[in-house]
XYZ file of C-alpha atoms in Angstrom:
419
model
C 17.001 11.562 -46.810
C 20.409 12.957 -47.179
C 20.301 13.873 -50.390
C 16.873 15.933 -49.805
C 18.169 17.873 -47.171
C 21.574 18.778 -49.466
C 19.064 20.092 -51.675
C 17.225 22.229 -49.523
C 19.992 23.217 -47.741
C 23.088 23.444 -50.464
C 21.516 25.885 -53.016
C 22.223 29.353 -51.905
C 26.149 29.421 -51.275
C 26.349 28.387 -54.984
C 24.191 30.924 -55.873
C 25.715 33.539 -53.994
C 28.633 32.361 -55.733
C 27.528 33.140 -58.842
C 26.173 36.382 -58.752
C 30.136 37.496 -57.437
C 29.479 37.561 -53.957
C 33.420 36.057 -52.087
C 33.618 32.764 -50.828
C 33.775 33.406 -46.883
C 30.608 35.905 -47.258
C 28.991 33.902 -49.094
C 29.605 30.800 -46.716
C 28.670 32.870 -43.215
C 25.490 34.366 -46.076
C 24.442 30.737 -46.019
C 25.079 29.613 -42.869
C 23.045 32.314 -41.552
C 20.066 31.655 -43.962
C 20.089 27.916 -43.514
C 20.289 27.809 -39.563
C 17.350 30.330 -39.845
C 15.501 27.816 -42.778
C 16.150 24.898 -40.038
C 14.389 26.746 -37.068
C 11.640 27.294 -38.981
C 11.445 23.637 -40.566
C 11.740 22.319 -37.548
C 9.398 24.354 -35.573
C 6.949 23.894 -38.635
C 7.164 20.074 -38.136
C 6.767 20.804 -34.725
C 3.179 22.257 -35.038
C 1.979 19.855 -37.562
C 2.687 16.927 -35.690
C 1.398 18.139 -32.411
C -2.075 19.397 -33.850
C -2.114 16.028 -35.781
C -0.971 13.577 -33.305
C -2.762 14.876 -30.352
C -5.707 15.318 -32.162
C -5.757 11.756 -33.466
C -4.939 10.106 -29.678
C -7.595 12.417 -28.575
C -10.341 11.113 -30.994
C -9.372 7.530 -30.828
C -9.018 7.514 -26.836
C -12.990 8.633 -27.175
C -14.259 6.195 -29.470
C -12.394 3.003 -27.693
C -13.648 1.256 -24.713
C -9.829 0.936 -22.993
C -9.002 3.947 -20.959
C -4.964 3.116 -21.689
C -5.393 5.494 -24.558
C -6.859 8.207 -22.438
C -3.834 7.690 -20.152
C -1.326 8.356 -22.560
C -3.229 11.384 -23.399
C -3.339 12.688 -19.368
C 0.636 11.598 -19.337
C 1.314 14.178 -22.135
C 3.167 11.073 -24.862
C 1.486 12.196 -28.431
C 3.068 15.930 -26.651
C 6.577 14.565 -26.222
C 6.659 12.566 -29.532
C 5.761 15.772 -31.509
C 8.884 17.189 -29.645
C 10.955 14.722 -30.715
C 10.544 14.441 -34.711
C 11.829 18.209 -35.380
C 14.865 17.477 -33.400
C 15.545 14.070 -35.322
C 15.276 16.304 -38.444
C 17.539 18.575 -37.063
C 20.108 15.882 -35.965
C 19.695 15.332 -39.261
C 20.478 18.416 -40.804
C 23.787 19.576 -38.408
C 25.764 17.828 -40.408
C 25.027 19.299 -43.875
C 24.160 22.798 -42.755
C 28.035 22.586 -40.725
C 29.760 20.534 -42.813
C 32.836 23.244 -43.394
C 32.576 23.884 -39.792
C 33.993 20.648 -38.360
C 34.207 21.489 -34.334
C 31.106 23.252 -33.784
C 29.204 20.414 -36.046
C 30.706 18.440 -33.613
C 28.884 20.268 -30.061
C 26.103 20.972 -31.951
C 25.451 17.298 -33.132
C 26.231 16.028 -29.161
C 24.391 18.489 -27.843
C 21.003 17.924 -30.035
C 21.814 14.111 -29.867
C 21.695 14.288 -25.985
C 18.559 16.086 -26.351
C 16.533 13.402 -28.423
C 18.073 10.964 -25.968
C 16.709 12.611 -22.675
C 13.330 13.054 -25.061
C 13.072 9.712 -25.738
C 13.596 8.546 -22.048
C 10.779 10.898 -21.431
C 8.755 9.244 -23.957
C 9.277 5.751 -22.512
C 8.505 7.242 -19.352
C 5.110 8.596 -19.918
C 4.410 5.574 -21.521
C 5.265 3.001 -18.478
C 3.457 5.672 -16.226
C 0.281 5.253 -18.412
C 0.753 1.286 -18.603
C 1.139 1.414 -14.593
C -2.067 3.786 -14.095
C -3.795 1.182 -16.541
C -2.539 -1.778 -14.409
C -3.812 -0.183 -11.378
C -7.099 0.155 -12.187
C -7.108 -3.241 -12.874
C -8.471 -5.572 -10.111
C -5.916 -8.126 -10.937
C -3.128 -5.937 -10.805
C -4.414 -2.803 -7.974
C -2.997 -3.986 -4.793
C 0.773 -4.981 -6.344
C 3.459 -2.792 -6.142
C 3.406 -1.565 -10.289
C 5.537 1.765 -8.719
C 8.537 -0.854 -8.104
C 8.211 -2.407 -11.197
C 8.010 0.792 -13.436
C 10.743 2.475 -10.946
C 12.965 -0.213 -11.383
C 12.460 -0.238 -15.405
C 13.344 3.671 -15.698
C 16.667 3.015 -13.202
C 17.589 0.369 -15.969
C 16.636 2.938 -19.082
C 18.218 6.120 -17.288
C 22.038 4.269 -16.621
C 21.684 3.302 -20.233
C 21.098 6.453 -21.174
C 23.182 7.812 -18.803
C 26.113 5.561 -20.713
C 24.874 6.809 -24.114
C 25.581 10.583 -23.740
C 29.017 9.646 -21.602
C 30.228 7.771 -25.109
C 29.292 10.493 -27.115
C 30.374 13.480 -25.121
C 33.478 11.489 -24.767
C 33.874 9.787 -28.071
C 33.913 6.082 -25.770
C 33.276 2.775 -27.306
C 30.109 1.081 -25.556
C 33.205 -2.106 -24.654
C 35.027 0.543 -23.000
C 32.549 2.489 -21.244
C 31.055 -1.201 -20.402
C 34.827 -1.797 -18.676
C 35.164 1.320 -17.043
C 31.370 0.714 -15.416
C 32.390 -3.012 -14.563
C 35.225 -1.620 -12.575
C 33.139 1.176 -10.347
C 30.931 -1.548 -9.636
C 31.442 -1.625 -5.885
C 30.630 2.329 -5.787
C 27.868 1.348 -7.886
C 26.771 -0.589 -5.966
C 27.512 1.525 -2.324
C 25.635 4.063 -4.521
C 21.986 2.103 -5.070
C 21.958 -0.327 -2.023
C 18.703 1.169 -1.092
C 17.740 0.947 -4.551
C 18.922 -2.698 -5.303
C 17.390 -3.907 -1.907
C 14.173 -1.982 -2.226
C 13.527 -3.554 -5.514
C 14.839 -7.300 -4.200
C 12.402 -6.614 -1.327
C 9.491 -5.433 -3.943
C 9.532 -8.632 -5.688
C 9.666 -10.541 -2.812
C 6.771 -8.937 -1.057
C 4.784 -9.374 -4.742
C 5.825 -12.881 -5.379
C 4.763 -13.981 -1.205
C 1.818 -11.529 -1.451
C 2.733 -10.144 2.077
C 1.460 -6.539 1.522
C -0.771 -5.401 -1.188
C -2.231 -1.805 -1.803
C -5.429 -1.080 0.747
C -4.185 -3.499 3.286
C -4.068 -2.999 7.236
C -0.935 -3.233 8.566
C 0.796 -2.318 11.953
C 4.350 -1.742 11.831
C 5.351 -0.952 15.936
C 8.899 0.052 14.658
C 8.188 2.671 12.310
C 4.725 4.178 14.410
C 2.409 2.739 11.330
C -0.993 1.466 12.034
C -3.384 1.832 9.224
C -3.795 1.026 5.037
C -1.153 0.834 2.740
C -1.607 3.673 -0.021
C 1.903 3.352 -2.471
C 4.679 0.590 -2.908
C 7.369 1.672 -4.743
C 10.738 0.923 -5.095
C 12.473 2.076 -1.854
C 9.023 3.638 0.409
C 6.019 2.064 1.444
C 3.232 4.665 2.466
C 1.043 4.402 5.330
C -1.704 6.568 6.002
C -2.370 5.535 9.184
C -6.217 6.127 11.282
C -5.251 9.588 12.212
C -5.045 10.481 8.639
C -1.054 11.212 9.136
C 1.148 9.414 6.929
C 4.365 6.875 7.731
C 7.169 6.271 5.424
C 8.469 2.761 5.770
C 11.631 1.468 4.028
C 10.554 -1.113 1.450
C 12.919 -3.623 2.630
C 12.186 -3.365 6.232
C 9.037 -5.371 5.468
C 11.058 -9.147 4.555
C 13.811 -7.880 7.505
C 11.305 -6.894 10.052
C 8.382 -7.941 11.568
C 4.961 -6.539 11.226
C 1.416 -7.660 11.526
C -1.031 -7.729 8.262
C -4.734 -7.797 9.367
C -6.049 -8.621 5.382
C -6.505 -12.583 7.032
C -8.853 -11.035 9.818
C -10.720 -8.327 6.870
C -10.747 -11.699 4.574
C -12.433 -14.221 7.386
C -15.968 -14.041 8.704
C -15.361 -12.409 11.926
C -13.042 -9.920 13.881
C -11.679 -10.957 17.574
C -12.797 -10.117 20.510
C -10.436 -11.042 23.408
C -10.862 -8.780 26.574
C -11.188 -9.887 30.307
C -12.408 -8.478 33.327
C -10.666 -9.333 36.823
C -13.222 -10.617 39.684
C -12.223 -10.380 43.289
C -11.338 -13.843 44.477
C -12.880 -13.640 47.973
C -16.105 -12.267 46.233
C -16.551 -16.367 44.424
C -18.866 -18.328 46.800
C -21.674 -21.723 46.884
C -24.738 -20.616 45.886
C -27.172 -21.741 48.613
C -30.265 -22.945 47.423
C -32.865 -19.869 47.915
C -29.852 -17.959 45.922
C -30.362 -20.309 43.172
C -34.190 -20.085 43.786
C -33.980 -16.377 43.012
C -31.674 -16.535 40.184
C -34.040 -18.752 38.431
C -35.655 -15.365 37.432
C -32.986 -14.709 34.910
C -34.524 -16.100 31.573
C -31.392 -17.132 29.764
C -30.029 -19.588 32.942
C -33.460 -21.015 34.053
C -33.502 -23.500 32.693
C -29.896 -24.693 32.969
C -30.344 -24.382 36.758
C -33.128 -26.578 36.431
C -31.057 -29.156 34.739
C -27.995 -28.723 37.013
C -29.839 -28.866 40.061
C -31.457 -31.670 39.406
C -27.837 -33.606 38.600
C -25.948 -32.502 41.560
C -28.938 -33.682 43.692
C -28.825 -37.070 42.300
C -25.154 -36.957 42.824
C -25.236 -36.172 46.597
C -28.107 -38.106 47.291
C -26.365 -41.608 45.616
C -23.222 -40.787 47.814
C -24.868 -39.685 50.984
C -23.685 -36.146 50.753
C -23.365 -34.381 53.974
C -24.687 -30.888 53.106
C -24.534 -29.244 56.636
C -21.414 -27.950 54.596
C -21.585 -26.424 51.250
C -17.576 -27.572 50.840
C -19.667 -31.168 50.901
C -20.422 -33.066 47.251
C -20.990 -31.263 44.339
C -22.577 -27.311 44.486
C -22.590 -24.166 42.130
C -20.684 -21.659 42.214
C -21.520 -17.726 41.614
C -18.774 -17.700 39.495
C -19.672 -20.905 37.075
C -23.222 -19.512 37.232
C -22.069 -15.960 35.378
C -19.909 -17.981 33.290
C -22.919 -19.875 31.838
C -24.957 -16.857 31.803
C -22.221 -14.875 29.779
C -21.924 -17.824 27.645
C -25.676 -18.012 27.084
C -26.136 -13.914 26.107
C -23.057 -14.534 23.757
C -24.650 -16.917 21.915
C -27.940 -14.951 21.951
C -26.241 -11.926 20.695
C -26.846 -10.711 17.391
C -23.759 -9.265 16.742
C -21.440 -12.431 16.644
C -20.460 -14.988 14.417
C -21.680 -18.045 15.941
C -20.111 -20.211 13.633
C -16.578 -19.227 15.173
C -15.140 -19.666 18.859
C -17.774 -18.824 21.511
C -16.347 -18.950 24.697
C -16.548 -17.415 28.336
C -13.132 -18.754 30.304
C -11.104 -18.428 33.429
C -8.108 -17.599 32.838
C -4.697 -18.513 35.332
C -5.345 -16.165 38.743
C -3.333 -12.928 39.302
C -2.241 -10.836 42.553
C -5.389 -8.698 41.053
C -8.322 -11.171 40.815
C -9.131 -14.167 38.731
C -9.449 -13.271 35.120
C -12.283 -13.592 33.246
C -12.107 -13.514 29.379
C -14.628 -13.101 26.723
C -13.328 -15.201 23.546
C -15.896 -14.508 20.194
C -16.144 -13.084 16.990
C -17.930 -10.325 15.936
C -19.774 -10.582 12.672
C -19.104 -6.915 11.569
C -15.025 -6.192 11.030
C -15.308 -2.464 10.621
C -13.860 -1.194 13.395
C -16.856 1.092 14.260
C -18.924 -1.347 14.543
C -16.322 -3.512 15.828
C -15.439 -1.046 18.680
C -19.830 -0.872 19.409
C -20.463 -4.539 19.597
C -16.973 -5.043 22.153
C -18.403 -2.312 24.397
C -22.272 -3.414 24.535
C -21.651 -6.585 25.215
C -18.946 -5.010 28.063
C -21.496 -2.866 29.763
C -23.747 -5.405 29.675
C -21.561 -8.204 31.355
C -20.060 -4.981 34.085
C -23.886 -4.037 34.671
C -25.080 -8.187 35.318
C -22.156 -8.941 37.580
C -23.756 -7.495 40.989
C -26.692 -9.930 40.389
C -24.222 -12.657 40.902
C -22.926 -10.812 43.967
C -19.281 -10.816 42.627
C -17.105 -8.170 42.769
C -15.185 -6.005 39.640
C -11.581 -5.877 40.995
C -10.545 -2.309 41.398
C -7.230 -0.338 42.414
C -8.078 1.424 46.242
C -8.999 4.826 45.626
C -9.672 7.500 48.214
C -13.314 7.113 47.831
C -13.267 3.518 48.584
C -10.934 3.625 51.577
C -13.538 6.362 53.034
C -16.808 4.135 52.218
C -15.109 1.086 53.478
């Protein structure tokens, strides 16, 4: 190689020589000719391999099934290599074409070797940003953090690099530029805590699979409440229901606590856990033309039947005194509507009856006794979710009077006036 390019870039100061021309003519003669010979070599090489290389990647990206190829295409690499060869040929060249010119040989050759080293990061780059688009496309690999991973790879290549031009602007020794780093450590350090944590925090998130891309998370701290779009090295990216968009430090997720809803998405069913508070005074005994008349409801009918007949067993065996209701064993309004509730949940289309099914009482407040609806709804979308929650709502709100028990509600001015 370096005897090719002394041959086509040596010949004309002997020439000029020869026909008379002086020595320090015929040197700047030559330099001027062979810088101007180099520029259009190089730019020559240029166009050759960027017609032929792109062309190539473009016709085998089309004719193979992978779409990496067609990544690398989109990312611009076959664009950036073709940038690269003319300067190697150039780096090349500096020496011979400057070879009686000893200091600017020397810029000339940093400065062009700096270049192909900031080229070549550039290459690697567009490479690990086509291997990470190709990765996330991937069902295997589409919900882990690739960003962190490719982020993390580029920090590495970039202080290398970074260490590479500082020797040769410098004229350092890769031990003593090595020392000098080991020493600034602590700044270093100060200097990429995020960094270091963020990626510490990346692999830890990957490796316990607490967050992937698409999942649901709510992060009270930080205002998020919706899917997880990008995990990179020190951000994670919310876009949250209203379509606006958190920013949550990467390592906030292993020091903080949040709540991941992919278990609920995952299972068979979506909670439902909501209560409504009944006035206390408004739970009574049913007395027994009450129960005659509630018989019309289709869903308890026949459980009436059933109970009705037990508790009169019961109080006739123990010679039950019923001249008092407190007396023996009796329904209540209130266990009545909690059988009935339980009996239209389980009738209810909407929920999984495979899960918990329950209608409870919950401990009694200064506001009524709480009554809570405990299910599963089939559907976890939260449309659908948000639907089947408030039918089965205005249902229980609208069934209540027949029960003659009472919604517990603040006084209002309306109230105070009717009562």
């Amino acid at each position: 190689m370096h005897k090719l390019l002394e041959k086509i870039f040596d010949w004309l100061y002997p020439l000029l020589r020869k026909i008379g021309l002086g020595d320090t003519l015929a040197s700047y003669i030559s330099l001027i000719f062979d810088i101007i010979l180099l520029c259009f070599i190089a730019y020559f090489i240029y166009v050759v391999f960027r017609l032929t290389l792109v062309t190539i990647m473009a016709i085998v990206a089309k004719k193979t099934k992978t779409n990496f190829d067609d990544l690398l295409v989109s990312n611009q690499t076959a664009k950036y290599i073709a940038h690269l060869i003319p300067f190697l040929f150039i780096y090349k060249s500096v020496p011979i074409i400057l070879e009686d010119y000893v200091y600017w040989e020397s810029i000339f050759g940093k400065m062009v070797g700096i270049y192909i080293i900031i080229l070549s990061l550039w290459i690697i780059r567009s490479v690990l940003k086509a291997f990470r688009d190709y990765l996330k496309d991937q069902p295997r690999f589409s919900d882990k953090p690739i960003d962190s991973y490719v982020q993390v790879i580029m920090i590495v290549l970039w202080i290398f690099g970074i260490g590479v031009i500082i020797s040769k602007i410098f004229d350092i020794t890769t031990n003593t530029l090595l020392a000098s780093l080991g020493a600034l450590s602590a700044i270093i350090i100060l200097v990429f805590r995020d960094t270091i944590l963020g990626f510490v925090a990346s692999v830890q998130v990957s490796l316990n699979d607490m967050v992937r891309i698409g999942d649901w998370i709510t992060f009270d701290k930080y205002g998020a409440d919706g899917d997880v779009i990008e995990i990179n090295l020190a951000t994670v990216k919310v876009r949250n229901f209203d379509n606006t968009t958190t920013t949550i430090p990467t390592y906030s997720l292993i020091s903080d606590s949040f709540r991941n809803w992919r278990g609920m998405l995952d299972s068979d069913g979506r909670r439902i856990k909501r209560h409504l508070l009944i006035k206390a005074k408004s739970i009574r005994f049913l007395t027994e033309d009450e129960l005659q008349n509630l018989k019309k409801i289709q869903l308890i009918s026949q459980y009436i039947d059933v109970r009705q007949e037990e508790i009169n067993k019961y109080n006739k065996t123990y010679n039950v005194d019923k001249s008092l209701s407190i007396n023996g064993r009796n329904m209540t309004n209130f266990g009545l509507f909690r059988k009935y509730i339980t009996q239209y949940l389980e009738h209810y289309p909407g929920l999984n009856k495979n899960m918990i099914l329950l209608c409870r009482q919950l401990q009694p407040t200064a506001h009524g006794i709480p009554l809570e609806i405990y299910t599963f709804s089939k559907d976890q979308r939260f449309e659908q979710y948000e639907y089947i929650m408030a039918d089965i709502f205005d249902h229980i709100i609208a069934s209540i009077v027949y029960f003659d028990l009472e919604i517990f509600e603040l006084p209002t001015e309306s109230n105070s006036v009717v009562n």
